Short mmCIF file of C-alpha atoms (C1' of nucleotides) in Angstrom, two decimals:
data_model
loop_
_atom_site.label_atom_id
_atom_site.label_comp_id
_atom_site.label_asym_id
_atom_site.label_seq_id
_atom_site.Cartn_x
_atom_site.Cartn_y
_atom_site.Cartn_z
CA UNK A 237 -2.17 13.18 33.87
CA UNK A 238 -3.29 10.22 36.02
CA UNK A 239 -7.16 9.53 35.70
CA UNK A 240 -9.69 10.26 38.40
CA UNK A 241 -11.05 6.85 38.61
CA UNK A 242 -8.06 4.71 37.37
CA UNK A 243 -10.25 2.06 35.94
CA UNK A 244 -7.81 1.88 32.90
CA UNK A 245 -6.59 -1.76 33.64
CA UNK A 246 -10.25 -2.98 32.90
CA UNK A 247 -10.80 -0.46 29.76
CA UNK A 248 -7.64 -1.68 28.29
CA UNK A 249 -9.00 -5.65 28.44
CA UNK A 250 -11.83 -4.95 27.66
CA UNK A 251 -10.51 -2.93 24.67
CA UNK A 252 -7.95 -5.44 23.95
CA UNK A 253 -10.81 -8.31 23.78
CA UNK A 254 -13.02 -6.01 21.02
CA UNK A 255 -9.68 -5.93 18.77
CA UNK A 256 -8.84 -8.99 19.08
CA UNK A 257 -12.19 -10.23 17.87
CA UNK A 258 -11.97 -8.28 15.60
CA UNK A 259 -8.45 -8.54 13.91
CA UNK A 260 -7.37 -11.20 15.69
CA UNK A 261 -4.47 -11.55 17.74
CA UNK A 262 -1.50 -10.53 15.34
CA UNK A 263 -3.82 -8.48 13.32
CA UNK A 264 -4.11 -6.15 16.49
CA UNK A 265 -0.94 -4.02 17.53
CA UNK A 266 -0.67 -2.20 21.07
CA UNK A 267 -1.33 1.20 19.47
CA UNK A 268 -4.30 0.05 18.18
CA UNK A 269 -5.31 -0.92 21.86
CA UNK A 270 -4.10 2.40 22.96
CA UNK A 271 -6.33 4.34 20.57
CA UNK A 272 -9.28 2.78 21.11
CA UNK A 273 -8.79 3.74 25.16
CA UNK A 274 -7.42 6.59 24.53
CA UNK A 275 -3.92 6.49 26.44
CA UNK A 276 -0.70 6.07 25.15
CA UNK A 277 0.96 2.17 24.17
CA UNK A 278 3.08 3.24 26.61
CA UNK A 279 0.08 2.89 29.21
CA UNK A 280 -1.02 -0.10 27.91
CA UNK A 281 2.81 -1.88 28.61
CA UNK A 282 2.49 -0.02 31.90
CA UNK A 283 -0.83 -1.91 33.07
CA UNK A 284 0.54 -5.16 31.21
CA UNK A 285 3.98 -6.84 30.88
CA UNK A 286 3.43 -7.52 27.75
CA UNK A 287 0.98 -8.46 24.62
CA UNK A 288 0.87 -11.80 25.81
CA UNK A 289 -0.40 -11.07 29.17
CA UNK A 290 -3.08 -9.07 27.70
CA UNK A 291 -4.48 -12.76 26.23
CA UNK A 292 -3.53 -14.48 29.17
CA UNK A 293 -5.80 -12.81 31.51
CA UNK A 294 -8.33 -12.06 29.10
CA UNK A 295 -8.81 -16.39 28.59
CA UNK A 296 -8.20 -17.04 32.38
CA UNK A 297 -11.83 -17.80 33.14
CA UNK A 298 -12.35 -19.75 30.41
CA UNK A 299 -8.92 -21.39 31.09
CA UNK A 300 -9.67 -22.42 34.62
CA UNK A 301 -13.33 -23.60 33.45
CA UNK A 302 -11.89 -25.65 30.62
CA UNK A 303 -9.23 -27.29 33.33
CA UNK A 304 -12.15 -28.13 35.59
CA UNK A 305 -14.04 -29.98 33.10
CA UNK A 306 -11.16 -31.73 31.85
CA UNK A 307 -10.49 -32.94 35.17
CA UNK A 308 -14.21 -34.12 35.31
CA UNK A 309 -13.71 -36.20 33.06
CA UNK A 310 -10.65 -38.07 33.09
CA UNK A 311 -10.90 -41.73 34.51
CA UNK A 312 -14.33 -41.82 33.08
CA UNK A 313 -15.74 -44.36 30.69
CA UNK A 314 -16.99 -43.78 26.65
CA UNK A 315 -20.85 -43.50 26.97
CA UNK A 316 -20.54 -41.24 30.12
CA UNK A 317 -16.83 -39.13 29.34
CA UNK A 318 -19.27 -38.26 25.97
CA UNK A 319 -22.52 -37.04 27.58
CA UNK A 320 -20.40 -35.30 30.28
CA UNK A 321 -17.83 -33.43 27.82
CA UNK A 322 -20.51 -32.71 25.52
CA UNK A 323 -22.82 -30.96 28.01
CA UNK A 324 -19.53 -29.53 30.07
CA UNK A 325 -18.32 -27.97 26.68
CA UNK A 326 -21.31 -26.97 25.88
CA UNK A 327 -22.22 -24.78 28.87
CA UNK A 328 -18.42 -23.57 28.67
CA UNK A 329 -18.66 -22.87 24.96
CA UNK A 330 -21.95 -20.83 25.52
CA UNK A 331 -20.78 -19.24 28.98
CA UNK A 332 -17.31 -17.73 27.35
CA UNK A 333 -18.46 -17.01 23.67
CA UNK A 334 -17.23 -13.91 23.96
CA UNK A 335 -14.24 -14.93 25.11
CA UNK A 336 -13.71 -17.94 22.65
CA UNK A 337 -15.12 -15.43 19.70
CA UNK A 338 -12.19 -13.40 20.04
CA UNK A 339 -9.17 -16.51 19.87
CA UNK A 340 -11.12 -16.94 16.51
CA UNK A 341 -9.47 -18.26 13.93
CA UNK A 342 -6.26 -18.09 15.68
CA UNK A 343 -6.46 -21.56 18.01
CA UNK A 344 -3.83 -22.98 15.76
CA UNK A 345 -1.08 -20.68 16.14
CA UNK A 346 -1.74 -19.29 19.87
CA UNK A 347 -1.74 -22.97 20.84
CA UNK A 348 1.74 -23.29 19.87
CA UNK A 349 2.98 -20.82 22.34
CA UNK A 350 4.65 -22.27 25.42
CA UNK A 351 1.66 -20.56 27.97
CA UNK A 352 -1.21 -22.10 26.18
CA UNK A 353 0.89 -25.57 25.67
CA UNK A 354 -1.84 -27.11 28.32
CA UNK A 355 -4.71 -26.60 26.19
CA UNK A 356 -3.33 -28.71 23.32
CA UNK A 357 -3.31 -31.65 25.02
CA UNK A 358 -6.67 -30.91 27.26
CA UNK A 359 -8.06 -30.17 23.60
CA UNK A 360 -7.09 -33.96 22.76
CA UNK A 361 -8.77 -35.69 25.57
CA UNK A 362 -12.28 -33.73 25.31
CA UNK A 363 -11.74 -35.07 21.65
CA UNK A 364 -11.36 -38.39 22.38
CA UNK A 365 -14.31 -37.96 24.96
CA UNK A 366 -16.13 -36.74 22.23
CA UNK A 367 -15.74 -39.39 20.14
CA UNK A 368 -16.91 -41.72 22.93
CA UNK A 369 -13.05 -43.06 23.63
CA UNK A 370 -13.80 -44.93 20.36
CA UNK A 371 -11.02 -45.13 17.82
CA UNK A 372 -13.60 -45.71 14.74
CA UNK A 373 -12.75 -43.17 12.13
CA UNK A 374 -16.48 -41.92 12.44
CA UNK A 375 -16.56 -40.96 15.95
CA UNK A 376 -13.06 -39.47 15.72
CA UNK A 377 -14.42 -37.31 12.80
CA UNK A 378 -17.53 -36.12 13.92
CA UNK A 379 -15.57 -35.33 17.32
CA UNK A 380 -13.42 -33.24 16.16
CA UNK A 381 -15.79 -30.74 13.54
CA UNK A 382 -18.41 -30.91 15.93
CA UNK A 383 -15.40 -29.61 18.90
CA UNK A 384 -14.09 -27.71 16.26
CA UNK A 385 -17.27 -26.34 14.95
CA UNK A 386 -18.60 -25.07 18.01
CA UNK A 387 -15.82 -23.35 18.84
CA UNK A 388 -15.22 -21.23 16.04
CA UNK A 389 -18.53 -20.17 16.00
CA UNK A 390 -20.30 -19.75 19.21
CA UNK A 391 -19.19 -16.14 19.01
CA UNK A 392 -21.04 -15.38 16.26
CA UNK A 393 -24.40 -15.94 18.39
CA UNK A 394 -23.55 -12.98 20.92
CA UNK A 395 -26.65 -11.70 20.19
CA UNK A 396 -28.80 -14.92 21.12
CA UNK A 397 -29.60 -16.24 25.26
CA UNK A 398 -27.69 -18.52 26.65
CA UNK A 399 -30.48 -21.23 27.21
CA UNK A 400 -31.63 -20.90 23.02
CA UNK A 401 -27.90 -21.43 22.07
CA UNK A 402 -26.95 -23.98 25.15
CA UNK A 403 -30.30 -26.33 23.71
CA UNK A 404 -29.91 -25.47 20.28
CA UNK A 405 -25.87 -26.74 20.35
CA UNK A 406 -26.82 -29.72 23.07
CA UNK A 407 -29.72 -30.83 20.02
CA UNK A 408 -26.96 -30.88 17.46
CA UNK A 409 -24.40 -32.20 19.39
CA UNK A 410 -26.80 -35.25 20.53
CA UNK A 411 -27.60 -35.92 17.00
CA UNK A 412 -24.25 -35.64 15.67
CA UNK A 413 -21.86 -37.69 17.66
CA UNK A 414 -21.36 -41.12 17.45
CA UNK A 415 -22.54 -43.42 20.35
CA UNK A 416 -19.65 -45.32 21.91
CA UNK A 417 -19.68 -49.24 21.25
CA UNK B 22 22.75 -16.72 -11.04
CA UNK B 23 20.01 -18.21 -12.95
CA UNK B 24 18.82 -21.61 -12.38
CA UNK B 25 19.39 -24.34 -14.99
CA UNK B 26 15.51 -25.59 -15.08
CA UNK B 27 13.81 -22.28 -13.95
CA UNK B 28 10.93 -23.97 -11.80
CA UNK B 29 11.12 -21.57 -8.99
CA UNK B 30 8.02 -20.44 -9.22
CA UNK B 31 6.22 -23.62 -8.58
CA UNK B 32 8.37 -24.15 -5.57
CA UNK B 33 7.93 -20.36 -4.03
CA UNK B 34 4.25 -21.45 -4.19
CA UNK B 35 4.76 -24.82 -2.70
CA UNK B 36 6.48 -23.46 0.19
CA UNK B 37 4.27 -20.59 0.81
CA UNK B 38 1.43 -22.80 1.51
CA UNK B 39 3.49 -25.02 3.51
CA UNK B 40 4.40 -22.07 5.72
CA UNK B 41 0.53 -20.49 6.06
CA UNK B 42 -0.62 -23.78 6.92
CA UNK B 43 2.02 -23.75 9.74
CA UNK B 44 2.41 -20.44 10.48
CA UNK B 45 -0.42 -18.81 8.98
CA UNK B 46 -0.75 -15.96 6.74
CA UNK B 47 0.21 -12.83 9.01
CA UNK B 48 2.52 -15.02 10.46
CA UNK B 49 4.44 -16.14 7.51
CA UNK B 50 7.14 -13.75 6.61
CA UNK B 51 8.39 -13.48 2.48
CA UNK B 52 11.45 -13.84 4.09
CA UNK B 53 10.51 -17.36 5.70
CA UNK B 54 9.08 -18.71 2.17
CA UNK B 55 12.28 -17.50 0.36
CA UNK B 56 14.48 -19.32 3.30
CA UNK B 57 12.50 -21.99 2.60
CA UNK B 58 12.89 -22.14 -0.98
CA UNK B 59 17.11 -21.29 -0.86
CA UNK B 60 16.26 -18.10 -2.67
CA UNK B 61 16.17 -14.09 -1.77
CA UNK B 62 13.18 -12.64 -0.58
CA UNK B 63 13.50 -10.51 -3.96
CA UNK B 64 13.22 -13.47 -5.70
CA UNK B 65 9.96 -13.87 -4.46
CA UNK B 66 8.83 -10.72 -5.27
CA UNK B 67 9.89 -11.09 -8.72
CA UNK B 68 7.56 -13.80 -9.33
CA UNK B 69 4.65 -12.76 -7.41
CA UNK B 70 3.62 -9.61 -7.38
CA UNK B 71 2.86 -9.17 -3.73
CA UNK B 72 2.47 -11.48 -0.73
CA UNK B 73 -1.37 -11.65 -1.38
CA UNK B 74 -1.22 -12.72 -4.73
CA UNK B 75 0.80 -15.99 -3.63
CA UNK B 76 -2.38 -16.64 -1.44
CA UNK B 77 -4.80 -15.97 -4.35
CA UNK B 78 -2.72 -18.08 -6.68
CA UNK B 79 -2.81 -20.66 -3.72
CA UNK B 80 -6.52 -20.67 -3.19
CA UNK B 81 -7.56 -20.24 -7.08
CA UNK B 82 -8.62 -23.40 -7.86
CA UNK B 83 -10.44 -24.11 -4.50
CA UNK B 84 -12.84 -20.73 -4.89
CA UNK B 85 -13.55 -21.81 -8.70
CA UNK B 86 -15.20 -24.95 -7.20
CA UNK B 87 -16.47 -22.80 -4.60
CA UNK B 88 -17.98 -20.95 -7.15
CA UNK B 89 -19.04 -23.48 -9.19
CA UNK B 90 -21.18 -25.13 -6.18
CA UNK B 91 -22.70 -21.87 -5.19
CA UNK B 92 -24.23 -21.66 -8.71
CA UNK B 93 -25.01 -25.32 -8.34
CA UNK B 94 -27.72 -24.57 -5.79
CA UNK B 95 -28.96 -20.85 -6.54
CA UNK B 96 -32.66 -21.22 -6.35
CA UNK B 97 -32.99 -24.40 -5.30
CA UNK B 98 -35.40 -25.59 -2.73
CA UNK B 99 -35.01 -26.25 0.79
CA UNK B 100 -34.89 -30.26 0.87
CA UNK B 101 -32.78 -30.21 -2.31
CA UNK B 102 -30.48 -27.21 -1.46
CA UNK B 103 -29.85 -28.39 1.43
CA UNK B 104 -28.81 -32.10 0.05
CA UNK B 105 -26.25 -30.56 -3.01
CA UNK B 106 -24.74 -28.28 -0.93
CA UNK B 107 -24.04 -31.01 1.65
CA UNK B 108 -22.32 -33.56 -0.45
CA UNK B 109 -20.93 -30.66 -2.96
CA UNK B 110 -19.37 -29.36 0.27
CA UNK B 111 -17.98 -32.36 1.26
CA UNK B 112 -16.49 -33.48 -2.05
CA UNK B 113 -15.13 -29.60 -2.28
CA UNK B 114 -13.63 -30.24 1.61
CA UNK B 115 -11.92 -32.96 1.18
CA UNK B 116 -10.64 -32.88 -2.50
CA UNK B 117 -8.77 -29.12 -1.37
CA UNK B 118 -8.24 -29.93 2.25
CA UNK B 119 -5.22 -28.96 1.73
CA UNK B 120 -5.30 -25.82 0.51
CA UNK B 121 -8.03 -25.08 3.11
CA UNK B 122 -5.93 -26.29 5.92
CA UNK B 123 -3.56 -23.43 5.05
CA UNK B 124 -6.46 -21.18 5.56
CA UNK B 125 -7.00 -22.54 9.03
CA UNK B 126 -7.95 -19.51 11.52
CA UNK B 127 -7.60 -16.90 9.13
CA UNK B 128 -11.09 -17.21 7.30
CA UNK B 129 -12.48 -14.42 9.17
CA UNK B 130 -9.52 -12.55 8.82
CA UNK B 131 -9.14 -13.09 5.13
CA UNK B 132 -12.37 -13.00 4.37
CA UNK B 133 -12.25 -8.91 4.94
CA UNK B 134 -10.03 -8.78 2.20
CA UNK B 135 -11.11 -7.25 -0.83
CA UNK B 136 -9.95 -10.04 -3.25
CA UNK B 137 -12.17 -12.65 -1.27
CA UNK B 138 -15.39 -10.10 -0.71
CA UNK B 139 -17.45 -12.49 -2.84
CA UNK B 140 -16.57 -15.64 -0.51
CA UNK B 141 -18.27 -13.94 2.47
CA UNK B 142 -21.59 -13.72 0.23
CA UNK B 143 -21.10 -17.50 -0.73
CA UNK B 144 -20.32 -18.48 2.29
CA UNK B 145 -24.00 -17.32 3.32
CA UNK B 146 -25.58 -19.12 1.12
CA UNK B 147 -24.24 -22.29 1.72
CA UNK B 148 -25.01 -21.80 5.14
CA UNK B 149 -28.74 -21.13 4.10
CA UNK B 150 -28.43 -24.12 1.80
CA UNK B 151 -26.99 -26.22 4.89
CA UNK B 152 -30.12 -24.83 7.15
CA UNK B 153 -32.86 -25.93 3.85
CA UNK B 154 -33.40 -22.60 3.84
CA UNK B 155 -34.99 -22.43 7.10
CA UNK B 156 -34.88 -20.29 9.39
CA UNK B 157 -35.10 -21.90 12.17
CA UNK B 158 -32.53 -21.33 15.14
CA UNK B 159 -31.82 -25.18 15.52
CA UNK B 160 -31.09 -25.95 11.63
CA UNK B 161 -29.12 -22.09 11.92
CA UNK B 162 -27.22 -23.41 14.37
CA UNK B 163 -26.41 -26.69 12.83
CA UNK B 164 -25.42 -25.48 9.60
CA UNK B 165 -22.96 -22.26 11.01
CA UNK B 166 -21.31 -25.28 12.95
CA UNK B 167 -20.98 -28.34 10.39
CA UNK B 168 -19.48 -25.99 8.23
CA UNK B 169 -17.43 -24.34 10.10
CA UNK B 170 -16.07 -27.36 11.75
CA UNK B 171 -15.07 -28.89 8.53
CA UNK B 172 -13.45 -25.95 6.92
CA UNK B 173 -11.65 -25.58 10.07
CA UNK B 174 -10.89 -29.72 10.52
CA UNK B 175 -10.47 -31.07 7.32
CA UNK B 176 -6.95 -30.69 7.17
CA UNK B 177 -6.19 -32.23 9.95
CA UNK B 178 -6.82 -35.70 7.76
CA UNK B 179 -4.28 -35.44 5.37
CA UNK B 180 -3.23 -39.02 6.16
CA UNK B 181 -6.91 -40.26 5.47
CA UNK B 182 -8.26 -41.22 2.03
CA UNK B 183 -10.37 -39.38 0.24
CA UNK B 184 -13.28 -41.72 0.25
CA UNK B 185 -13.03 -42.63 3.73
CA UNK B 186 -13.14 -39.38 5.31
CA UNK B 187 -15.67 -38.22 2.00
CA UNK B 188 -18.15 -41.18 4.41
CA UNK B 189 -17.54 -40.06 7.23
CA UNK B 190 -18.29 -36.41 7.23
CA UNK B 191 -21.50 -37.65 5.00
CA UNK B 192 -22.06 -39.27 8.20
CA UNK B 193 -22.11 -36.92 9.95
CA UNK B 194 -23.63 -34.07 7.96
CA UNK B 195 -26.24 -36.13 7.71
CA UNK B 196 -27.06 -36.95 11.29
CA UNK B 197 -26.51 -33.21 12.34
CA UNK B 198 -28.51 -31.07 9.88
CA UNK B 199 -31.97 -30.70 10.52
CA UNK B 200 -34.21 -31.72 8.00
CA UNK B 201 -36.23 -28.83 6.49
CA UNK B 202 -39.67 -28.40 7.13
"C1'" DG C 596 30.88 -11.27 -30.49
"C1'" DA C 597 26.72 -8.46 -29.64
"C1'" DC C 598 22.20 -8.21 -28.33
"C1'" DT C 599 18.13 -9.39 -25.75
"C1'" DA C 600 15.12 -11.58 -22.50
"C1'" DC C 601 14.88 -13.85 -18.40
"C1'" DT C 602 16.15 -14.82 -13.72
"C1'" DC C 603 17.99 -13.56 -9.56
"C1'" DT C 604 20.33 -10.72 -5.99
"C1'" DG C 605 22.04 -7.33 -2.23
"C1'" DA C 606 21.19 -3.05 -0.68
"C1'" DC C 607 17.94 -0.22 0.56
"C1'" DC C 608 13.25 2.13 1.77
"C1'" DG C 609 9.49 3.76 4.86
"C1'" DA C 610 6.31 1.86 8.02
"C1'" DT C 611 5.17 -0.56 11.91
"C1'" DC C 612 5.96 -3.79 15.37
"C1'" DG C 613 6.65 -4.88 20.66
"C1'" DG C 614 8.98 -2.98 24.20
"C1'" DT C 615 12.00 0.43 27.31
"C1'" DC C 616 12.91 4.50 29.87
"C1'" DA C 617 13.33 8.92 32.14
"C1'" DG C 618 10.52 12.03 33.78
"C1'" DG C 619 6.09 14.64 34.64
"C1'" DT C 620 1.53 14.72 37.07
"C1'" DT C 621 -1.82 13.35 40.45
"C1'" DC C 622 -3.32 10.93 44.53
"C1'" DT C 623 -2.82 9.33 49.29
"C1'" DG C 624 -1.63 8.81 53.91
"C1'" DA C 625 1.34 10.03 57.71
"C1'" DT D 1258 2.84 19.75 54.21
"C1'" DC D 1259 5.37 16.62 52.00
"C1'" DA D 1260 7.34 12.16 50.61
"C1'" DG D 1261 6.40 8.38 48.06
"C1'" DA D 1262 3.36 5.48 45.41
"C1'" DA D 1263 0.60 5.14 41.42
"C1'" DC D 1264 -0.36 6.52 36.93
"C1'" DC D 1265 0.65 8.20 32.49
"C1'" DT D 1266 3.42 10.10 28.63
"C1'" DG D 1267 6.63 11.26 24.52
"C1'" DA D 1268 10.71 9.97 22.75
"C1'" DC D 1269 13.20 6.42 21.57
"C1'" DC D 1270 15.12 1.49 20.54
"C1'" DG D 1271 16.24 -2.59 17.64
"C1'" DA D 1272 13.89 -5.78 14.84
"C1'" DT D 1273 11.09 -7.02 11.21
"C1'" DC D 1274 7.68 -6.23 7.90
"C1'" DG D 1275 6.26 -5.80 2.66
"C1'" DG D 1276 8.08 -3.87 -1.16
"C1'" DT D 1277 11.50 -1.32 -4.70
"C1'" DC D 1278 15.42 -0.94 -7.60
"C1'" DA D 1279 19.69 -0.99 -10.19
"C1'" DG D 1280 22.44 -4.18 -11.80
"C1'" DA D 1281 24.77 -8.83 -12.41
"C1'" DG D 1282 24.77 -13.57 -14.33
"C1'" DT D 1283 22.96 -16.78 -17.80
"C1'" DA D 1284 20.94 -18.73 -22.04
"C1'" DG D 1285 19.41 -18.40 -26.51
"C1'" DT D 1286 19.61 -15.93 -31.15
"C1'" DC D 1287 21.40 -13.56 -34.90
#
DNA sequence: GACTACTCTGACCGATCGGTCAGGTTCTGA
DNA sequence: TCAGAACCTGACCGATCGGTCAGAGTAGTC
């Protein structure tokens, strides 16, 4: 029985995105998907080529947004590459929290698949940007929790406003980095 | 066929956490650890009762520091809380970064499991430590992210010693919490 | 040699996974 | 009115999962 409105493409993502937040990736299966829509896993393969594609074009957004900064930045120089990828990751970080809340935990081993092997090594410059292009131990630490940090967790503020979080993350991301020599 | 110097059980655990860390826990099949080890996935199951218990066995001495620190600060006082719990977290971080690299992405995951119930509640303390107990959304925000970003980066500095990288996240907690009022 | 305890295995189990497919139902436009 | 596109489904597939079990090989003990 087809659907008066067939708005099911968009209630499967979005369906997809709550389980996955939830469960995480692996932890989710296609029937659980399916239930929580209502249709059959069968519908859910019709609307999408596969579990993968679900992901794919749940992160494009935050994909493309994530490219665009990264191009922002290349060819630039410590002291700015750090103020511009901290306040570009920022913004992205608070702008897709939802998004980013529901990779959770999981960064590691989606990473590793061949469709997300782009991010990996975007992930490493906006490090090193981070850390102010300096190789000192400290910057490269504090780069990489702070990066780290704010991505695990900016999901867990869903219920805050953007501007709170976006000051309250640029304040500890000022404080915590290391200023390039 | 038995083995001559019956130390099997050392190695299934050896491998397991080898596999998490790469793998992760969903993704890490009793099959894959036994392959690992040269043995039948029976084998496995003969010295552990079930695939959890190789992770509790795996994270046992970890959570008894854990433990340990969270009764270290229980009713404490913002300034000092918020000191002990740093540096106890650090020392914790980076004398089981390996066994919390294995964790990597699956702490919110795990976490939901019955056998680490009491980690959740310990977990939000030390965050409330981290914060000096305040309530602030600037020190809230700090803490969740320190934290976070070192349980989910210390691993990566396996090649580091431990009193270099024990400096420079001091460093950096340091710099990023916010002092309590 | 017989007995026992320990270690290990292949074969097997039910459940669930992602994914396929043939076919039924509804909508749309000529 | 009717053909075809779009949508949806139950039944099914092979693979893999965690876990069970009966029994075989080995080492020590009497």
């Amino acid at each position: 029985m087809a659907r008066a409105v067939p708005e099911t493409h968009a209630e499967i993502l979005a369906a997809a995105g709550r389980r996955f937040a939830v469960t995480g990736y692996k932890g989710t299966s296609l029937q659980d998907i399916a239930r929580e829509v209502g249709v059959s896993k069968a519908t859910v393969l019709y609307h999408f080529a596969n579990k993968e594609a679900l992901l794919t074009e749940l992160m494009a957004p935050g994909l493309a947004a994530l490219v665009e900064l990264d191009e922002r930045i290349a060819g630039l120089g410590g002291g700015q590459a750090q103020r511009i990828a901290a306040e570009g990751f920022v913004d992205l970080a608070v702008r897709f929290r939802r998004q980013i809340a529901l990779l959770r935990g999981e960064f590691p081993t989606l990473l590793r698949q061949p469709a997300f092997a782009h991010v990996q090594q975007i992930s490493e410059r906006l490090i090193a940007a981070f850390a102010g292009r300096s190789t000192h131990l400290a910057a490269r630490v504090a780069a990489l929790v702070v990066l780290a940090g704010i991505a695990e967790t900016c999901g867990e503020f869903g219920d805050l406003g953007d501007d709170e979080l976006r000051d309250a993350l640029l304040g500890l991301v000022r404080r915590a980095l290391v200023p390039p020599d």
